[in-house]
PDB file of C-alpha atoms in Angstrom:
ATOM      1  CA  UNK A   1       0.000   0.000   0.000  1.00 71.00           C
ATOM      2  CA  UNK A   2       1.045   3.649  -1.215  1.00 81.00           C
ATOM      3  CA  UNK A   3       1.278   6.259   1.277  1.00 88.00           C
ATOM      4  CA  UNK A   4       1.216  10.073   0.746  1.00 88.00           C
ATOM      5  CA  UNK A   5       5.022  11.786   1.027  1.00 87.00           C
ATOM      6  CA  UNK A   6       5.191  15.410   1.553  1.00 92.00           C
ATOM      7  CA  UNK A   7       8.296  17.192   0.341  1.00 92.00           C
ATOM      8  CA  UNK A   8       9.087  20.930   0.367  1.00 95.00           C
ATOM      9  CA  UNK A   9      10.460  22.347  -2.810  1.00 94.00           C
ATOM     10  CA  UNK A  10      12.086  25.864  -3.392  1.00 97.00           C
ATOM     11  CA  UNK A  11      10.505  27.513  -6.623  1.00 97.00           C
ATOM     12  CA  UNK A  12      13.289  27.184  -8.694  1.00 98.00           C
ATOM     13  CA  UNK A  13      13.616  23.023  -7.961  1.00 97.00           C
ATOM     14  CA  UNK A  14       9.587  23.018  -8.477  1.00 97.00           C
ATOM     15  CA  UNK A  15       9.871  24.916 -12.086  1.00 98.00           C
ATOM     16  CA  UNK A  16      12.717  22.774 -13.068  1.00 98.00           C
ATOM     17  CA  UNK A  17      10.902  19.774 -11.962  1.00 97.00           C
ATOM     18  CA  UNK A  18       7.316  20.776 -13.881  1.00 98.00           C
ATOM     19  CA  UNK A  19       9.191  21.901 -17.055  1.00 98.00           C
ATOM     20  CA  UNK A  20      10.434  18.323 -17.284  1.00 98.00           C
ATOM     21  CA  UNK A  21       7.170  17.102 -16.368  1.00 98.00           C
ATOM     22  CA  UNK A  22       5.904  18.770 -19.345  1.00 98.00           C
ATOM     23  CA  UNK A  23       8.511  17.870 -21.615  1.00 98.00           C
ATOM     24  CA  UNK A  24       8.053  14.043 -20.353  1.00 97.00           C
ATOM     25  CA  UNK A  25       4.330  14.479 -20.905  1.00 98.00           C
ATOM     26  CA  UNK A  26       3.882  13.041 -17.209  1.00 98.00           C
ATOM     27  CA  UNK A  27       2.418  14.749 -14.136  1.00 97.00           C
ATOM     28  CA  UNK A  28       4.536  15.885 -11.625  1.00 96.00           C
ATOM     29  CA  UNK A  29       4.009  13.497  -8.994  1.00 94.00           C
ATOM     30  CA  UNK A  30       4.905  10.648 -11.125  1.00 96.00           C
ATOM     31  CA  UNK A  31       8.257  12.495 -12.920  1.00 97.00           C
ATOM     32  CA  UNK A  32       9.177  12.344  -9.001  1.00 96.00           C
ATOM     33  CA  UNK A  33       8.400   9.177  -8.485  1.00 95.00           C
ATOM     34  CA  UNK A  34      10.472   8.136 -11.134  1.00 96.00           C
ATOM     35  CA  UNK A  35      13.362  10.243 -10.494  1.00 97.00           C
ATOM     36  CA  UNK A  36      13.617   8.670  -6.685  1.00 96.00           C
ATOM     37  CA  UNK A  37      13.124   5.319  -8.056  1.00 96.00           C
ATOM     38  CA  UNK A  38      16.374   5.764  -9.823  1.00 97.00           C
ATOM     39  CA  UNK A  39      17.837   7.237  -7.470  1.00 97.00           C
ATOM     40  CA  UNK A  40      17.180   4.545  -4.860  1.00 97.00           C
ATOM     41  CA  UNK A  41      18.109   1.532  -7.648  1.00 96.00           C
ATOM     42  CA  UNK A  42      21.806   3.773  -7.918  1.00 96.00           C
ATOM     43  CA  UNK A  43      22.297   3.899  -4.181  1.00 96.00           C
ATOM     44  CA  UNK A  44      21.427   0.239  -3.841  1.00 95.00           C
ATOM     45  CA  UNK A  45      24.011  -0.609  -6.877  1.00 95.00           C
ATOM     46  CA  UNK A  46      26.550   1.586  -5.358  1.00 94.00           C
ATOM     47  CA  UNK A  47      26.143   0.052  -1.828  1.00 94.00           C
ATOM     48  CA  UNK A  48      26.557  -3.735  -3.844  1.00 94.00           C
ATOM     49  CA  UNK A  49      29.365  -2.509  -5.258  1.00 93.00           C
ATOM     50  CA  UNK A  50      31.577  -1.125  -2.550  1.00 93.00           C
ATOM     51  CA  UNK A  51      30.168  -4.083  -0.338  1.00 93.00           C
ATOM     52  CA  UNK A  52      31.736  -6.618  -3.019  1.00 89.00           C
ATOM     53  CA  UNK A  53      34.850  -4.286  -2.558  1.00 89.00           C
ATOM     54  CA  UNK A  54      35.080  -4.927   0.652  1.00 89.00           C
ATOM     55  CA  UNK A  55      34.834  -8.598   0.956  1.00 84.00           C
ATOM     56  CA  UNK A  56      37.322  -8.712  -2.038  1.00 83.00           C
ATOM     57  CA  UNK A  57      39.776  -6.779  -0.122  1.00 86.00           C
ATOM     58  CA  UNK A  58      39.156  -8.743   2.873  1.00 83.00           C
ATOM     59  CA  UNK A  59      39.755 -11.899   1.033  1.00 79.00           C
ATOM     60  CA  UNK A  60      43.252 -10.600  -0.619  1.00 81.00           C
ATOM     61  CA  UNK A  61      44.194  -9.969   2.826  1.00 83.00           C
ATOM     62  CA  UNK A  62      43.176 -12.738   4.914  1.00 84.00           C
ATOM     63  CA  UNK A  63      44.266 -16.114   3.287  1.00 81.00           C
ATOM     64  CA  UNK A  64      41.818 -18.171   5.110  1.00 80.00           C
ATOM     65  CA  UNK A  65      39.297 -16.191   2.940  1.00 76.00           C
ATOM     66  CA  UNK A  66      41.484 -16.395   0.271  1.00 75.00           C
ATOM     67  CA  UNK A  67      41.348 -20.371  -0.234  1.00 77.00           C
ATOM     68  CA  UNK A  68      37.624 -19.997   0.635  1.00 76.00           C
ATOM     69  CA  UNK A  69      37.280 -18.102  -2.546  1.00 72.00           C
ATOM     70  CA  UNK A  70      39.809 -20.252  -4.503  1.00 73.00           C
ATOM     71  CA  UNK A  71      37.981 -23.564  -3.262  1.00 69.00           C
ATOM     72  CA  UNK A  72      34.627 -21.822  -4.255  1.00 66.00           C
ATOM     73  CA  UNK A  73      35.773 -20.918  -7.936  1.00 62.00           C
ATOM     74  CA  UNK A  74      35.179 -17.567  -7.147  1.00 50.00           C
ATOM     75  CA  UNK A  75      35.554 -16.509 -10.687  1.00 54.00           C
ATOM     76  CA  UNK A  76      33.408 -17.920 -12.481  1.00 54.00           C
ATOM     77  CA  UNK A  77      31.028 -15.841 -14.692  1.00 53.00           C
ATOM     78  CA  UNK A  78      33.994 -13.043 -14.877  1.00 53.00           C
ATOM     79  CA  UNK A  79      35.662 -14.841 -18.224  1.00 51.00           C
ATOM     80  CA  UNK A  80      38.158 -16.319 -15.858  1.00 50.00           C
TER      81      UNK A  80
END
């Protein structure tokens, strides 16, 4: 279930925002929608990323981890 989100908005964010509305041929509520749904999907990829960052720096310091990866074929699906 939806739920109403109010936001405040200077005038110059709001024009912006309804110009591209317009020029999407959207409403306004949905261009914003939009917008923080790809925002949201880029945090999440960025947060995968520097998470898979950290266990791979982990692992090439820690050899325990290291031969965990090795036994696991770690990497496969990377043309290795």
């Amino acid at each position: 279930m939806t739920s109403p989100l109010s936001i405040r908005l200077d005038d110059r964010l709001r024009d912006d925002l309804e110009r591209e509305a317009n020029a999407r041929g959207v409403p306004l509520s949905r261009l914003v929608r939009e917008l923080l749904e790809e925002g949201v999907s880029l945090a999440r990829r960025e947060r995968i990323r520097a998470d898979g960052a950290s266990v791979a720096a982990y692992a090439a310091g820690a050899p325990e981890a290291r031969a965990l990866f090795d036994g696991a074929g770690g990497g496969q699906g990377h043309g290795e």
